[in-house]
């Protein structure tokens, strides 16, 4: 070995002596990190109350709708009271008709109702009483799209849509939607309204949902009172309700008190379904609410890869933390996340 | 005298350190949820899940980044679905009412909407202009133009935008026909 090589070798050892504690620590750290975890996974969700909501009511004003408008108007108090923690919810309620033939198509009728509206209940009853002289070709989806369009949002309907608010669209009609486009065009539009970066509402339907008080599929229903025409099935509305996690209720129900409570609960944003981020072995699922296992009745929905709390009377409360622990199983690409 | 021992200890520790570092993880499941296993190390993922990715992208379990394509229908726009190749493709129509444009039917076998053709809303003067058991009626067009209403008395489906409604003549029902505001189509 040459002198130069020896010098290098001993220089290395000298440096190594100084580095010995460091290497030792690194080795130990490396060893302590060598701890292959089992395939156990935990998803954590916060049950968050929506505190800022914009609610667009799209109401059929064709003939035969007078009683339904009145029934809705009589239930404003129950509607608002059913917002969990209503005193803290900043809501805006705007009303538009399904008539897109008139010159005011898509323009909000009457004032936008907010927590600051004096005698809001009376104002609501007045606003939703749109009359029955509208077009017989009800185009609810088209009317909603018009009401939320950039043209009207920067004009007659300015201030209704708030950037930080979630959006709930509620349809009330005794006929099928006659809007010209396939339903996906309208769903896409509504999601896009609440997706400033291009994806938020598509990814999280709680930012926008659709509810409907219409005739059930496939046969509609018989309206009572002076109406002689049966309500048509509102297939197009119900499709959007299903796909956005909204509430469907039959327009033939005797009164709307139960309906408006469900609507309020839904609009307030309490989630029933929580989507898992990995595929679980269902036998290993452990679900807790605020640390208490099986505190609320739940089931695993394989098709959605989600945990569903199926008892609407026993949902995880606002601000609670839902944790789901499970063993991950492998799924091939194309079968979902 | 202690030099050989020092060298041996150093080499052993260095090897142990390297071995330990290499084996911090072997697969993503060995890392916390927010990290992925890269070159034996747990490193932060660029995306937590697909909900933070643009549409038509998904959060790759492998790379921890948003990549183009899809893993489920939720990665695609409403009128698309995720196919077996992991690409968002146009949806098949489910029904005439839901997925077709005005004047079309849904062929549920092929999943495609097609134009109804035929006499639907054809301008006419008399029933014979409409063929078969169809009717030529004044349905309230501002111009006074009459239009064909195609027979749906036996439960035939009407095209999207039409309704099967009772036809009356001289106050008596004569059948059912597919009606629309033809002058707007």
Coordinates of C-alpha atoms in Angstrom, one line a residue, chain A:
Chain A
X1 CA 0.0 0.0 0.0
X2 CA 1.5 3.4 -0.9
X3 CA 1.8 6.2 1.6
X4 CA -0.8 8.1 -0.2
X5 CA -3.2 5.2 0.1
X6 CA -2.4 4.7 3.8
X7 CA -3.0 8.4 4.4
X8 CA -6.3 8.2 2.8
X9 CA -7.3 5.1 4.6
X10 CA -6.4 6.5 8.0
X11 CA -7.9 9.8 7.2
X12 CA -11.1 7.9 6.5
X13 CA -10.8 6.1 9.8
X14 CA -10.2 9.3 11.7
X15 CA -13.2 10.8 10.1
X16 CA -15.1 7.6 10.8
X17 CA -14.2 7.8 14.5
X18 CA -15.8 11.2 14.7
X19 CA -18.8 9.9 12.7
X20 CA -19.1 6.8 14.8
X21 CA -21.9 8.1 17.1
X22 CA -23.7 9.5 14.1
X23 CA -23.6 6.3 12.2
X24 CA -24.5 4.3 15.3
X25 CA -27.6 6.5 15.7
X26 CA -28.4 6.3 12.1
X27 CA -28.2 2.5 12.2
X28 CA -30.4 2.3 15.2
X29 CA -32.8 4.7 13.7
X30 CA -32.8 2.7 10.5
X31 CA -33.4 -0.5 12.5
X32 CA -36.2 1.1 14.5
X33 CA -37.9 2.2 11.3
X34 CA -37.7 -1.3 9.9
X35 CA -41.1 -2.1 11.0
X36 CA -43.4 -3.3 8.2
X37 CA -46.9 -2.5 9.3
X38 CA -49.8 -4.8 8.7
X39 CA -52.2 -3.8 5.9
X40 CA -54.4 -2.0 8.3
X41 CA -55.8 1.3 7.2
X42 CA -57.8 4.0 8.9
X43 CA -60.0 6.6 7.2
X44 CA -61.0 9.6 9.3
X45 CA -63.9 11.8 8.5
X46 CA -65.3 15.0 10.2
X47 CA -69.0 15.4 10.2
X48 CA -69.2 19.0 9.1
X49 CA -72.2 21.2 9.3
X50 CA -72.7 23.4 6.3
X51 CA -73.0 26.9 7.7
X52 CA -73.4 28.8 4.4
X53 CA -76.0 27.6 2.0
X54 CA -77.7 29.0 -1.0
X55 CA -81.1 27.3 -1.8
X56 CA -82.7 27.7 -5.1
X57 CA -86.4 26.7 -5.2
X58 CA -87.7 26.0 -8.6
X59 CA -91.5 25.9 -8.5
X60 CA -94.0 24.8 -11.1
X61 CA -96.4 27.7 -11.7
X62 CA -98.6 25.9 -14.3
X63 CA -102.3 25.3 -13.6
X64 CA -103.0 22.7 -10.9
X65 CA -100.1 23.8 -8.6
X66 CA -101.9 26.2 -6.3
X67 CA -102.4 23.7 -3.4
X68 CA -98.8 22.5 -3.6
X69 CA -97.5 26.0 -3.5
X70 CA -99.6 26.7 -0.4
X71 CA -98.5 23.5 1.3
X72 CA -94.9 24.5 0.8
X73 CA -95.5 28.0 2.0
X74 CA -97.1 26.8 5.2
X75 CA -94.0 24.9 6.2
X76 CA -91.3 27.5 6.1
X77 CA -90.8 27.4 9.9
X78 CA -90.2 23.7 9.9
X79 CA -87.9 24.0 6.9
X80 CA -85.7 26.5 8.6
X81 CA -85.9 25.0 12.0
X82 CA -84.7 21.7 10.7
X83 CA -81.3 23.2 9.8
X84 CA -79.2 21.8 12.6
X85 CA -78.0 24.8 14.6
X86 CA -80.2 27.1 12.4
X87 CA -79.1 30.2 14.3
X88 CA -75.6 29.8 13.0
X89 CA -76.5 28.9 9.4
X90 CA -76.2 31.7 6.8
X91 CA -78.9 30.8 4.3
X92 CA -80.2 32.5 1.2
X93 CA -83.4 31.3 -0.4
X94 CA -84.3 32.3 -3.9
X95 CA -87.4 31.2 -5.9
X96 CA -87.7 30.8 -9.6
X97 CA -90.6 29.4 -11.7
X98 CA -90.4 26.5 -14.2
X99 CA -91.7 28.7 -16.9
X100 CA -89.0 29.6 -19.3
X101 CA -91.3 31.0 -22.0
X102 CA -91.8 34.3 -20.3
X103 CA -89.5 37.2 -20.6
X104 CA -88.4 36.9 -17.0
X105 CA -87.2 33.3 -17.4
X106 CA -84.7 32.4 -14.7
X107 CA -85.1 35.6 -12.8
X108 CA -85.7 35.2 -9.0
X109 CA -89.2 36.0 -7.9
X110 CA -89.6 38.3 -5.0
X111 CA -86.8 39.0 -2.4
X112 CA -84.0 36.6 -1.5
X113 CA -84.9 35.3 2.0
X114 CA -82.1 35.4 4.5
X115 CA -81.8 35.2 8.3
X116 CA -82.2 38.9 8.3
X117 CA -85.5 39.0 6.5
X118 CA -88.2 40.5 8.6
X119 CA -91.2 38.1 9.0
X120 CA -89.5 35.6 6.8
X121 CA -92.2 33.0 7.1
X122 CA -94.8 35.4 5.6
X123 CA -92.4 36.5 2.9
X124 CA -91.6 32.9 2.1
X125 CA -95.3 32.0 1.8
X126 CA -95.8 35.0 -0.5
X127 CA -92.8 34.3 -2.7
X128 CA -93.5 30.6 -3.3
X129 CA -97.1 31.4 -4.2
X130 CA -96.2 32.0 -7.9
X131 CA -99.7 31.6 -9.2
X132 CA -100.8 29.1 -11.8
X133 CA -100.6 31.0 -15.1
X134 CA -97.2 29.8 -16.2
X135 CA -96.4 27.7 -19.2
X136 CA -97.8 24.2 -19.4
X137 CA -94.3 23.1 -20.6
X138 CA -92.5 23.0 -17.3
X139 CA -88.8 23.2 -17.8
X140 CA -87.4 23.1 -14.3
X141 CA -83.8 22.1 -15.1
X142 CA -83.6 24.8 -17.8
X143 CA -85.0 27.4 -15.4
X144 CA -82.4 26.4 -12.7
X145 CA -79.6 26.7 -15.3
X146 CA -80.8 30.1 -16.4
X147 CA -81.1 31.4 -12.8
X148 CA -77.5 30.4 -12.1
X149 CA -76.1 31.5 -15.5
X150 CA -73.4 34.1 -15.6
X151 CA -75.7 36.6 -17.3
X152 CA -78.3 36.6 -14.6
X153 CA -75.8 36.2 -11.8
X154 CA -74.2 39.4 -12.9
X155 CA -77.5 41.0 -13.5
X156 CA -81.0 40.4 -12.1
X157 CA -79.9 37.6 -9.7
X158 CA -76.6 39.2 -8.6
X159 CA -75.6 38.3 -5.1
X160 CA -77.6 35.1 -4.8
X161 CA -74.7 32.7 -5.5
X162 CA -72.0 33.1 -2.9
X163 CA -68.6 31.7 -3.6
X164 CA -68.2 30.1 -0.1
X165 CA -71.7 28.7 0.0
X166 CA -72.9 25.2 -0.9
X167 CA -75.8 25.1 -3.3
X168 CA -79.0 23.2 -2.9
X169 CA -81.5 23.1 -5.8
X170 CA -85.1 22.0 -4.9
X171 CA -87.7 21.3 -7.6
X172 CA -91.5 21.3 -6.9
X173 CA -93.6 20.1 -9.8
X174 CA -96.4 17.8 -10.7
X175 CA -95.1 17.1 -14.2
X176 CA -92.0 15.7 -15.8
X177 CA -89.3 18.1 -16.8
X178 CA -89.5 19.2 -20.4
X179 CA -86.2 20.9 -20.7
X180 CA -84.5 20.2 -24.0
X181 CA -81.2 18.7 -23.0
X182 CA -80.3 15.3 -21.5
X183 CA -80.1 15.4 -17.7
X184 CA -76.4 15.1 -17.6
X185 CA -76.0 18.4 -19.3
X186 CA -77.8 20.1 -16.4
X187 CA -76.0 18.1 -13.8
X188 CA -72.7 19.0 -15.3
X189 CA -73.7 22.6 -15.3
X190 CA -74.8 22.6 -11.7
X191 CA -71.5 20.9 -10.6
X192 CA -69.5 23.4 -12.6
X193 CA -71.2 26.3 -10.9
X194 CA -69.7 25.2 -7.6
X195 CA -66.3 24.1 -9.0
X196 CA -64.1 27.2 -9.3
X197 CA -61.0 25.1 -9.9
X198 CA -62.9 22.7 -12.2
X199 CA -63.5 19.7 -9.9
X200 CA -64.6 20.5 -6.4
X201 CA -68.3 19.8 -6.6
X202 CA -67.8 16.9 -9.0
X203 CA -65.6 15.3 -6.3
X204 CA -67.7 16.4 -3.3
X205 CA -71.4 16.4 -4.1
X206 CA -72.1 18.1 -0.7
X207 CA -71.1 21.3 -2.4
X208 CA -74.2 20.9 -4.7
X209 CA -77.2 18.7 -4.4
X210 CA -80.6 18.4 -5.9
X211 CA -83.9 17.6 -4.2
X212 CA -87.3 17.2 -5.7
X213 CA -90.9 17.1 -4.7
X214 CA -92.4 15.4 -7.7
X215 CA -94.4 12.4 -8.9
X216 CA -92.8 9.1 -8.1
X217 CA -91.6 6.7 -10.9
X218 CA -92.9 4.8 -12.7
X219 CA -96.6 5.7 -12.3
X220 CA -96.8 9.2 -10.8
X221 CA -99.5 9.6 -8.2
X222 CA -103.0 10.9 -7.6
X223 CA -103.2 14.5 -6.3
X224 CA -106.0 15.2 -3.9
X225 CA -108.2 18.2 -3.6
X226 CA -109.5 20.1 -6.6
X227 CA -106.8 18.8 -9.0
X228 CA -108.1 16.4 -11.5
X229 CA -104.9 15.5 -13.2
X230 CA -102.6 12.9 -11.7
X231 CA -99.0 14.0 -11.1
X232 CA -96.6 12.6 -13.8
X233 CA -93.5 10.7 -12.7
X234 CA -90.6 13.1 -12.4
X235 CA -88.0 10.7 -13.7
X236 CA -85.5 13.4 -14.7
X237 CA -85.7 15.2 -11.4
X238 CA -85.4 12.0 -9.5
X239 CA -82.4 10.9 -11.4
X240 CA -80.5 14.1 -10.3
X241 CA -81.7 13.6 -6.7
X242 CA -80.3 10.1 -6.7
X243 CA -77.0 11.1 -8.2
X244 CA -76.4 14.1 -5.9
X245 CA -77.5 12.6 -2.6
X246 CA -80.6 14.9 -2.3
X247 CA -84.1 14.2 -1.0
X248 CA -87.0 12.9 -3.1
X249 CA -90.5 13.3 -1.8
X250 CA -93.9 12.6 -3.5
X251 CA -95.8 15.7 -4.4
X252 CA -98.9 13.8 -3.5
X253 CA -98.0 13.7 0.2
X254 CA -100.8 15.1 2.4
X255 CA -98.6 17.7 4.0
X256 CA -95.0 18.7 3.6
X257 CA -93.9 18.9 7.2
X258 CA -91.9 15.7 7.1
X259 CA -90.5 16.6 3.7
X260 CA -89.2 20.0 4.7
X261 CA -87.5 18.5 7.8
X262 CA -85.7 16.0 5.6
X263 CA -84.8 18.8 3.2
X264 CA -83.4 20.9 6.0
X265 CA -81.4 18.1 7.4
X266 CA -80.0 17.3 4.0
X267 CA -79.2 20.9 3.2
X268 CA -77.5 21.4 6.5
X269 CA -75.0 18.8 5.2
X270 CA -75.1 16.0 7.8
X271 CA -73.6 13.1 5.9
X272 CA -75.0 9.6 6.0
X273 CA -72.4 8.0 3.7
X274 CA -68.7 8.1 4.0
X275 CA -66.5 6.9 1.1
X276 CA -63.5 4.8 2.0
X277 CA -60.1 5.5 0.4
X278 CA -59.0 1.9 0.0
X279 CA -60.8 -1.4 -0.6
X280 CA -61.5 -3.2 2.7
X281 CA -61.9 -6.7 3.8
X282 CA -65.5 -6.2 4.9
X283 CA -65.1 -8.6 7.8
X284 CA -62.4 -6.4 9.4
X285 CA -64.4 -3.1 9.2
X286 CA -64.5 -1.3 12.6
X287 CA -66.5 2.0 12.6
X288 CA -66.4 4.5 15.5
X289 CA -68.1 7.8 16.1
X290 CA -66.1 10.0 18.5
X291 CA -64.1 7.0 19.6
X292 CA -67.1 4.9 20.4
X293 CA -67.3 1.8 18.3
X294 CA -70.7 1.0 16.7
X295 CA -72.2 4.1 18.3
X296 CA -74.6 4.5 15.3
X297 CA -76.0 1.7 13.1
X298 CA -74.1 1.4 9.9
X299 CA -73.6 -0.9 7.0
X300 CA -70.9 -1.3 4.3
X301 CA -72.1 -0.6 0.7
X302 CA -69.8 -2.6 -1.5
X303 CA -71.0 -0.9 -4.8
X304 CA -70.0 2.5 -3.4
X305 CA -67.2 1.3 -1.2
X306 CA -68.7 3.4 1.5
X307 CA -70.0 3.2 5.1
X308 CA -73.7 4.1 5.2
X309 CA -75.4 5.2 8.5
X310 CA -78.8 3.9 7.6
X311 CA -80.9 5.2 10.4
X312 CA -81.7 8.9 9.7
X313 CA -82.5 9.4 13.3
X314 CA -79.1 8.3 14.4
X315 CA -76.6 10.0 12.1
X316 CA -73.2 11.0 13.4
X317 CA -73.8 14.4 15.0
X318 CA -72.3 17.7 13.7
X319 CA -68.6 18.0 14.4
X320 CA -68.3 14.4 15.4
X321 CA -65.3 12.3 14.0
X322 CA -66.0 9.1 12.2
X323 CA -63.1 6.6 12.0
X324 CA -63.1 3.5 9.9
X325 CA -60.4 1.0 10.4
X326 CA -60.0 -2.1 8.1
X327 CA -57.6 -4.4 6.5
X328 CA -56.8 -3.4 2.9
X329 CA -57.3 -5.9 0.1
X330 CA -55.8 -5.6 -3.3
X331 CA -58.0 -4.6 -6.2
X332 CA -56.8 -4.5 -9.8
X333 CA -56.8 -1.2 -11.8
X334 CA -60.1 -0.5 -13.3
X335 CA -62.1 -1.8 -10.4
X336 CA -62.1 1.5 -8.6
X337 CA -60.0 3.0 -5.9

